[in-house]
Amino acid sequence: MDLKPQFRVTRRQFVTASAAAMAAGGVTASFAPIAEAVRAPEGLSGEPGDRGPFRVIIDTDPGVDDALALLLAMRSPELKIEGITPVAGNVPLELGLPNALRMVEIAGRTDIPVAPGAKAPLLRRLVTARYVHGENGLGGAVFPEPKTLPVDEPAAEFIRRVVRKYPGEVTLIPIGPLTNIATALKLDPELAGMVRGIVLMGGSLSGGNITPAAEFNIYVDPEAARIVFQSGVPITMVGLDATRKTSLIEEHVRTLEAAQNSVSQAAAKIGRNAINRNREQGFLVGPNMHDSLAVAAFLDPSILTFKEYYVDVEIYGELTAGETLGYSPSAGDLRRKPEMEKQATMNMSIRGSAPTLASTKTSPVLRDRWLPNAKVAVDVDSAKFFNLLIGRLSASA
């Protein structure tokens, strides 16, 4: 099976062009025209079942929590899943792609096309998380080899084609590194204006999980993440600030095991292996259902509490690459009297680092005024979330 994506531009060409843009003025400067046109995030889907189905593409790096997120999505009638686009992340693509195909078969949804994506980040060597997800990406849970084949179209082209076919209708739900999404946006500069929204699992405003600063999905490909956050597409960021409160426990697994359907049995098998793996490694809690929460955020936004931020991604820091930074004129030391907040919003500038002694430049102003580009999940009703997740996975088809 040939997993190499055939983009309109080769990865070498993309790397060369991107590196040149960064050298000339940084990623921020390269995408300033799009970033300045950023739109305020739109509302999500509303209460479950009240509207829809909604067209979505799920971009994923399966992955224990990705696998359960995929099963949740395929068990949700609110979603019209136009495709699944695996990407290298938790595991290499040669493992993640078959895992996605396995989930499609387990859910009885082989009608959903699976398009192989990027095998490596835009500019960096791939870092995986096999130490969390096991050698096969599913916590050691073993399933038969998939019989379903992926489509021939590479993920970035697939995303581009589907969004253009349904302009303004398709929401992207990336729950892995953002390489595929960034590549699609770079290939087609008009695409950002056609995407309904992006609901992503990634980032954190309260510290990372692979470094003290960075969450894993953003860390793996920070350049791609910066492209996405600066694209102007309305973004909902479901990061560690909320997902750290979604630990899978024995009671959840027992409920899944008691249900007699293929989806619940597969989810239980993956979940039990993941819990056992966490125990063996000495963790007191977990595993957390990071990616399932992002899917749930689209299905029922009332599960989460959101706050608007301007979010950007650090790409240069030796110790902080992949850190997501949230700017708000009503947070921390920046808080003002309510009657002054509007004025503060207009006047708040987003600054880059102070110049070195060897430079004659002044501190760059990356944005001359504050404008939110993301709704960030800052809290979660864990009980309500697990009622949705376990309820749908254990229900009869």
PDB file of N, CA and C in Angstrom, residues 249-269 272 390-391 393-396:
ATOM      1  N   ILE A 249     -12.324   5.634  33.203  1.00  0.00           N
ATOM      2  CA  ILE A 249     -12.210   4.831  34.429  1.00  0.00           C
ATOM      3  C   ILE A 249     -12.838   3.452  34.219  1.00  0.00           C
ATOM      4  N   GLU A 250     -12.635   2.588  35.207  1.00  0.00           N
ATOM      5  CA  GLU A 250     -13.135   1.210  35.133  1.00  0.00           C
ATOM      6  C   GLU A 250     -14.637   1.146  34.871  1.00  0.00           C
ATOM      7  N   GLU A 251     -15.387   2.016  35.526  1.00  0.00           N
ATOM      8  CA  GLU A 251     -16.837   1.998  35.364  1.00  0.00           C
ATOM      9  C   GLU A 251     -17.238   2.217  33.910  1.00  0.00           C
ATOM     10  N   HIS A 252     -16.541   3.114  33.233  1.00  0.00           N
ATOM     11  CA  HIS A 252     -16.825   3.351  31.816  1.00  0.00           C
ATOM     12  C   HIS A 252     -16.576   2.101  30.990  1.00  0.00           C
ATOM     13  N   VAL A 253     -15.442   1.456  31.240  1.00  0.00           N
ATOM     14  CA  VAL A 253     -15.086   0.270  30.472  1.00  0.00           C
ATOM     15  C   VAL A 253     -16.062  -0.866  30.738  1.00  0.00           C
ATOM     16  N   ARG A 254     -16.464  -1.032  31.991  1.00  0.00           N
ATOM     17  CA  ARG A 254     -17.423  -2.097  32.308  1.00  0.00           C
ATOM     18  C   ARG A 254     -18.758  -1.874  31.608  1.00  0.00           C
ATOM     19  N   THR A 255     -19.173  -0.617  31.507  1.00  0.00           N
ATOM     20  CA  THR A 255     -20.417  -0.321  30.784  1.00  0.00           C
ATOM     21  C   THR A 255     -20.282  -0.694  29.318  1.00  0.00           C
ATOM     22  N   LEU A 256     -19.135  -0.384  28.731  1.00  0.00           N
ATOM     23  CA  LEU A 256     -18.900  -0.736  27.336  1.00  0.00           C
ATOM     24  C   LEU A 256     -18.848  -2.250  27.152  1.00  0.00           C
ATOM     25  N   GLU A 257     -18.205  -2.934  28.079  1.00  0.00           N
ATOM     26  CA  GLU A 257     -18.094  -4.400  27.978  1.00  0.00           C
ATOM     27  C   GLU A 257     -19.448  -5.083  28.091  1.00  0.00           C
ATOM     28  N   ALA A 258     -20.351  -4.476  28.862  1.00  0.00           N
ATOM     29  CA  ALA A 258     -21.675  -5.081  29.065  1.00  0.00           C
ATOM     30  C   ALA A 258     -22.572  -4.927  27.848  1.00  0.00           C
ATOM     31  N   ALA A 259     -22.292  -3.954  27.012  1.00  0.00           N
ATOM     32  CA  ALA A 259     -23.108  -3.737  25.808  1.00  0.00           C
ATOM     33  C   ALA A 259     -22.692  -4.725  24.725  1.00  0.00           C
ATOM     34  N   GLN A 260     -23.654  -5.267  24.042  1.00  0.00           N
ATOM     35  CA  GLN A 260     -23.378  -6.315  23.067  1.00  0.00           C
ATOM     36  C   GLN A 260     -23.443  -5.761  21.644  1.00  0.00           C
ATOM     37  N   ASN A 261     -22.503  -4.925  21.301  1.00  0.00           N
ATOM     38  CA  ASN A 261     -22.377  -4.501  19.913  1.00  0.00           C
ATOM     39  C   ASN A 261     -20.898  -4.337  19.581  1.00  0.00           C
ATOM     40  N   SER A 262     -20.563  -4.388  18.300  1.00  0.00           N
ATOM     41  CA  SER A 262     -19.165  -4.411  17.884  1.00  0.00           C
ATOM     42  C   SER A 262     -18.423  -3.137  18.274  1.00  0.00           C
ATOM     43  N   VAL A 263     -19.109  -2.013  18.238  1.00  0.00           N
ATOM     44  CA  VAL A 263     -18.463  -0.742  18.583  1.00  0.00           C
ATOM     45  C   VAL A 263     -18.102  -0.702  20.063  1.00  0.00           C
ATOM     46  N   SER A 264     -19.057  -1.058  20.918  1.00  0.00           N
ATOM     47  CA  SER A 264     -18.791  -1.009  22.357  1.00  0.00           C
ATOM     48  C   SER A 264     -17.708  -2.006  22.742  1.00  0.00           C
ATOM     49  N   GLN A 265     -17.715  -3.180  22.126  1.00  0.00           N
ATOM     50  CA  GLN A 265     -16.721  -4.197  22.455  1.00  0.00           C
ATOM     51  C   GLN A 265     -15.319  -3.738  22.035  1.00  0.00           C
ATOM     52  N   ALA A 266     -15.222  -3.123  20.851  1.00  0.00           N
ATOM     53  CA  ALA A 266     -13.922  -2.615  20.404  1.00  0.00           C
ATOM     54  C   ALA A 266     -13.450  -1.480  21.307  1.00  0.00           C
ATOM     55  N   ALA A 267     -14.367  -0.559  21.643  1.00  0.00           N
ATOM     56  CA  ALA A 267     -14.004   0.558  22.522  1.00  0.00           C
ATOM     57  C   ALA A 267     -13.573   0.055  23.892  1.00  0.00           C
ATOM     58  N   ALA A 268     -14.271  -0.951  24.404  1.00  0.00           N
ATOM     59  CA  ALA A 268     -13.913  -1.519  25.701  1.00  0.00           C
ATOM     60  C   ALA A 268     -12.535  -2.168  25.658  1.00  0.00           C
ATOM     61  N   LYS A 269     -12.255  -2.868  24.586  1.00  0.00           N
ATOM     62  CA  LYS A 269     -10.957  -3.537  24.436  1.00  0.00           C
ATOM     63  C   LYS A 269      -9.817  -2.530  24.409  1.00  0.00           C
ATOM     64  N   ARG A 272      -9.680  -0.748  27.967  1.00  0.00           N
ATOM     65  CA  ARG A 272      -9.100  -1.566  29.047  1.00  0.00           C
ATOM     66  C   ARG A 272      -7.600  -1.690  28.872  1.00  0.00           C
ATOM     67  N   ILE A 390     -19.962   7.425  26.389  1.00  0.00           N
ATOM     68  CA  ILE A 390     -20.238   6.018  26.708  1.00  0.00           C
ATOM     69  C   ILE A 390     -21.647   5.633  26.267  1.00  0.00           C
ATOM     70  N   GLY A 391     -22.574   6.574  26.380  1.00  0.00           N
ATOM     71  CA  GLY A 391     -23.942   6.286  25.954  1.00  0.00           C
ATOM     72  C   GLY A 391     -24.016   5.934  24.478  1.00  0.00           C
ATOM     73  N   LEU A 393     -21.463   4.980  22.434  1.00  0.00           N
ATOM     74  CA  LEU A 393     -20.662   3.811  22.088  1.00  0.00           C
ATOM     75  C   LEU A 393     -21.332   2.512  22.537  1.00  0.00           C
ATOM     76  N   SER A 394     -22.087   2.569  23.613  1.00  0.00           N
ATOM     77  CA  SER A 394     -22.705   1.344  24.144  1.00  0.00           C
ATOM     78  C   SER A 394     -24.108   1.101  23.624  1.00  0.00           C
ATOM     79  N   ALA A 395     -24.728   2.090  22.989  1.00  0.00           N
ATOM     80  CA  ALA A 395     -26.093   1.944  22.506  1.00  0.00           C
ATOM     81  C   ALA A 395     -26.151   0.963  21.337  1.00  0.00           C
ATOM     82  N   SER A 396     -27.295   0.330  21.165  1.00  0.00           N
ATOM     83  CA  SER A 396     -27.498  -0.547  20.026  1.00  0.00           C
ATOM     84  C   SER A 396     -27.503   0.286  18.750  1.00  0.00           C
TER      85      SER A 396
END
